[in-house]
PDB file of C-alpha atoms in Angstrom:
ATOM      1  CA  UNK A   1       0.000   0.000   0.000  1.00 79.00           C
ATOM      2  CA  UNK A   2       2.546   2.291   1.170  1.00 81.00           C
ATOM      3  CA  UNK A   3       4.833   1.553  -2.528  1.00 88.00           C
ATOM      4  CA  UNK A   4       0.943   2.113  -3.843  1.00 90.00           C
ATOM      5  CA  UNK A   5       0.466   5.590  -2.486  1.00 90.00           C
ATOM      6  CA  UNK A   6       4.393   6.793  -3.368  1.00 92.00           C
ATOM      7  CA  UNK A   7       3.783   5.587  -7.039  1.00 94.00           C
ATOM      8  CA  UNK A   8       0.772   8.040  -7.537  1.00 94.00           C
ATOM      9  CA  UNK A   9       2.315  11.105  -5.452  1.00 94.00           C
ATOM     10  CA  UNK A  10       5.176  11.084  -8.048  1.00 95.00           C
ATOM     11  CA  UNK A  11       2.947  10.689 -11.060  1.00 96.00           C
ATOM     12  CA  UNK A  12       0.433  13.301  -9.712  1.00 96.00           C
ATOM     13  CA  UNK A  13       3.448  15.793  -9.487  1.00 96.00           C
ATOM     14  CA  UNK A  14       5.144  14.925 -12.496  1.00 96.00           C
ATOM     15  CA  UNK A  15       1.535  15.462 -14.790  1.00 95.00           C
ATOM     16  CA  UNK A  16       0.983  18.580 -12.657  1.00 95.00           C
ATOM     17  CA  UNK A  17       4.519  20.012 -13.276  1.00 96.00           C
ATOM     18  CA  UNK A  18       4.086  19.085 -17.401  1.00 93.00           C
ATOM     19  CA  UNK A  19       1.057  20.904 -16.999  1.00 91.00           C
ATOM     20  CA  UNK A  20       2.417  24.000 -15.614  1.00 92.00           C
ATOM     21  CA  UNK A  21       5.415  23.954 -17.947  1.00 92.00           C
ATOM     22  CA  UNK A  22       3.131  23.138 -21.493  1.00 90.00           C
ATOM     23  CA  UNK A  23       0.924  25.808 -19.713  1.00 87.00           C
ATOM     24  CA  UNK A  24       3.274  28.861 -19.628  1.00 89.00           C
ATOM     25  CA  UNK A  25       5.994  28.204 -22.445  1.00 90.00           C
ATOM     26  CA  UNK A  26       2.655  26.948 -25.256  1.00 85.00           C
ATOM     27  CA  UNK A  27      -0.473  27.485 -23.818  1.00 81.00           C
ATOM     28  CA  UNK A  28      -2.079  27.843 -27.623  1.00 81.00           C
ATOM     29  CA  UNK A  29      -1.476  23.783 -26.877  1.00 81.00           C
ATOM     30  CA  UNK A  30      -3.910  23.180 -24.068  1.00 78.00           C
ATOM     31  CA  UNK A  31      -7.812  24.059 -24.871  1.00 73.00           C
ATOM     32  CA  UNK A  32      -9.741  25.544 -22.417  1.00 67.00           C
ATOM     33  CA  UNK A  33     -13.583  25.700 -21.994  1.00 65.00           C
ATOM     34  CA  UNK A  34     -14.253  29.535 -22.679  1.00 60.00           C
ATOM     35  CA  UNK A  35     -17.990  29.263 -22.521  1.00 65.00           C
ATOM     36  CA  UNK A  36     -19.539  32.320 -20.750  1.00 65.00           C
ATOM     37  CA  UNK A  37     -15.663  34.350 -20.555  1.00 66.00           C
ATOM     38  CA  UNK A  38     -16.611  37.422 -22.788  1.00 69.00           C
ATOM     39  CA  UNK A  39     -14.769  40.306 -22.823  1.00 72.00           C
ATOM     40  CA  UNK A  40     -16.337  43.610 -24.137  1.00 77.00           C
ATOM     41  CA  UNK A  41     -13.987  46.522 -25.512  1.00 78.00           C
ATOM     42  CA  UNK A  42     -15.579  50.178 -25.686  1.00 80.00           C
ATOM     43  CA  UNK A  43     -13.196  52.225 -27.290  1.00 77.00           C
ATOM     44  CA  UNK A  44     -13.556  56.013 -26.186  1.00 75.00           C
ATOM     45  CA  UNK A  45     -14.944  58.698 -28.689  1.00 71.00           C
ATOM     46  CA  UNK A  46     -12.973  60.223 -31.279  1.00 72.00           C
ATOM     47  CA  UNK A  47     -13.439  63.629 -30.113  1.00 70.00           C
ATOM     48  CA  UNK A  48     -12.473  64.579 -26.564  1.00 59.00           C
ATOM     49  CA  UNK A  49     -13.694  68.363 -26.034  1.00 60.00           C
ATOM     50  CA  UNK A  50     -10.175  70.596 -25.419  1.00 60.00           C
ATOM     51  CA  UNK A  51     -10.193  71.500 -21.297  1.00 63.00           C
ATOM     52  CA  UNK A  52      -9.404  75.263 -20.883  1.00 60.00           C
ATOM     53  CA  UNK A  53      -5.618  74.954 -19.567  1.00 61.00           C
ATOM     54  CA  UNK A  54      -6.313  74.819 -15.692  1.00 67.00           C
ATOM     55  CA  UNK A  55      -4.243  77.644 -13.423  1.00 74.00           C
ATOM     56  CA  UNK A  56      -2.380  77.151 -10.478  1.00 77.00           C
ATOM     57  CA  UNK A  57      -4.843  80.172  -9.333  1.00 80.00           C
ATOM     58  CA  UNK A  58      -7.618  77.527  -9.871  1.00 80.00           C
ATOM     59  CA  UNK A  59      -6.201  74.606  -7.904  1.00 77.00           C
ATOM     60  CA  UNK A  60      -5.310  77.379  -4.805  1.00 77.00           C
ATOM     61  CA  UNK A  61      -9.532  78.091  -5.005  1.00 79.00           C
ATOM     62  CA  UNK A  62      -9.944  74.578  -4.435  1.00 79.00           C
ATOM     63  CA  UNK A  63      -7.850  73.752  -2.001  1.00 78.00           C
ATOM     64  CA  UNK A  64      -8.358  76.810   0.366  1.00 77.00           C
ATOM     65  CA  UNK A  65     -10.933  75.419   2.467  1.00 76.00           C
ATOM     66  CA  UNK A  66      -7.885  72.699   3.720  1.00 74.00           C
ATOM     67  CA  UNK A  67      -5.439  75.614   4.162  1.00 67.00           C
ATOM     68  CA  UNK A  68      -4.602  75.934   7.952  1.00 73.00           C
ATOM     69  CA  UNK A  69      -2.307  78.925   9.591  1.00 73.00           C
ATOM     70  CA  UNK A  70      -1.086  78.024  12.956  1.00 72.00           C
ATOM     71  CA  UNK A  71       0.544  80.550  14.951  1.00 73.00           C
ATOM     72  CA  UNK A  72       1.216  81.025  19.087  1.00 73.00           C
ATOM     73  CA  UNK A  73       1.700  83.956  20.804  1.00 79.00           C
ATOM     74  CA  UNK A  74       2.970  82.380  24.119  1.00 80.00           C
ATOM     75  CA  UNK A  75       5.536  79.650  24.832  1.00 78.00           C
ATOM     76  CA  UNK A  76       4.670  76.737  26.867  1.00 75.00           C
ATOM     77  CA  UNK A  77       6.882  75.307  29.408  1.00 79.00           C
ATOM     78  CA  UNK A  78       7.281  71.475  29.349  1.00 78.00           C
ATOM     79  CA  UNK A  79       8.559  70.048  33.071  1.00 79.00           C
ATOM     80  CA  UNK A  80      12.246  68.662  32.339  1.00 76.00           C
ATOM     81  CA  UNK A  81      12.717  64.811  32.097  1.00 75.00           C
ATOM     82  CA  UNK A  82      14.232  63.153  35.234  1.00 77.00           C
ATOM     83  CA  UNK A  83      16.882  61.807  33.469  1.00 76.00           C
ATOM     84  CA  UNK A  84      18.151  65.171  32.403  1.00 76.00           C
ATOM     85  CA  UNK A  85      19.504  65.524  36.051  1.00 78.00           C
ATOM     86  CA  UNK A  86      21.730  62.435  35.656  1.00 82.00           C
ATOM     87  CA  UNK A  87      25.290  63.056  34.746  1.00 82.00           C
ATOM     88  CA  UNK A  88      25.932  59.712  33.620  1.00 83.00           C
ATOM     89  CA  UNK A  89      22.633  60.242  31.260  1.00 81.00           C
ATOM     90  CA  UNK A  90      23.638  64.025  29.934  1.00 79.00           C
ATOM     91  CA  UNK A  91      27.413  62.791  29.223  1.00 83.00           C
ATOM     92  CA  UNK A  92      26.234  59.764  26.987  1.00 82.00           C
ATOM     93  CA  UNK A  93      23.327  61.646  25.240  1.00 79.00           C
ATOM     94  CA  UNK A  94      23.442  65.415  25.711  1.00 75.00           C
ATOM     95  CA  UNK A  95      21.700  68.031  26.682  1.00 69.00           C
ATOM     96  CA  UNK A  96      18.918  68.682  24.743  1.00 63.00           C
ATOM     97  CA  UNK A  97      18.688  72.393  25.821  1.00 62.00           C
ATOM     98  CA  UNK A  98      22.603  72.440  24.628  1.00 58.00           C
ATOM     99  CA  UNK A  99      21.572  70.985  21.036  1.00 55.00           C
ATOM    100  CA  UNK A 100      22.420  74.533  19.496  1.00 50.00           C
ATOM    101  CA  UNK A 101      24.472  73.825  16.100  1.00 50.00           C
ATOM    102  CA  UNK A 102      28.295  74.551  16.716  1.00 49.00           C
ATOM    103  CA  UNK A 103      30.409  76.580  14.587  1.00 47.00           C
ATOM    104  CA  UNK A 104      33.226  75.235  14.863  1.00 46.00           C
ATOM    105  CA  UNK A 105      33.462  71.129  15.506  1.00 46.00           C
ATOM    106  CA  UNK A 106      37.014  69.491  14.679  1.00 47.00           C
ATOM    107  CA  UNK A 107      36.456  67.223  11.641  1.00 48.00           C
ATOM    108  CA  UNK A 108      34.430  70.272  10.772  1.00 46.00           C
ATOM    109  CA  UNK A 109      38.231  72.590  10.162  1.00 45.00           C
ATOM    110  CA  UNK A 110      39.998  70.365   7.804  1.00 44.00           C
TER     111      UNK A 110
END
């Protein structure tokens, strides 16, 4: 039974991997049924009507409405991070309040 059941695996695999092969290098050799697969093309009209060219004056209209202006006229204060008060933590990482862009860094003068 067991010789039985190997047999057919390996014959099953072998007619499905013919089948894929036949199927994708000559499939004009392998019929299908193509009852009820129809496939309607519309081609569009001839004449499109011209568009007026559209302005970048037209596209700002539209998208006014979404335009969004935020301003503040007061800074907030956040509490500092307990961390910050670590030396250990502000050698390794920095201080935040320190992260001003220097002018002159070494590999910076060469």
């Amino acid at each position: 039974m067991h010789k039985f059941w190997l047999v057919f695996a390996q014959t099953a695999t072998i007619c499905l991997a013919v089948l894929f092969v036949v199927s994708t290098l000559r499939p004009d050799l392998i019929t299908w049924n193509t009852r009820g697969n129809v496939v309607t093309v519309k081609e569009p009209p001839t004449e499109v009507p011209a568009r007026a060219a559209a302005s970048f004056r037209d596209a700002a209209r539209q998208a006014m409405p979404a335009v969004v202006n935020i301003f503040t006229s007061q800074e907030v204060k956040r509490p500092r991070h307990p961390f910050m008060d670590d030396p250990l933590f502000r050698y390794f990482f920095g201080d935040p309040q320190d992260a001003a862009p220097s002018a002159g860094r070494a590999w910076d003068r060469a």
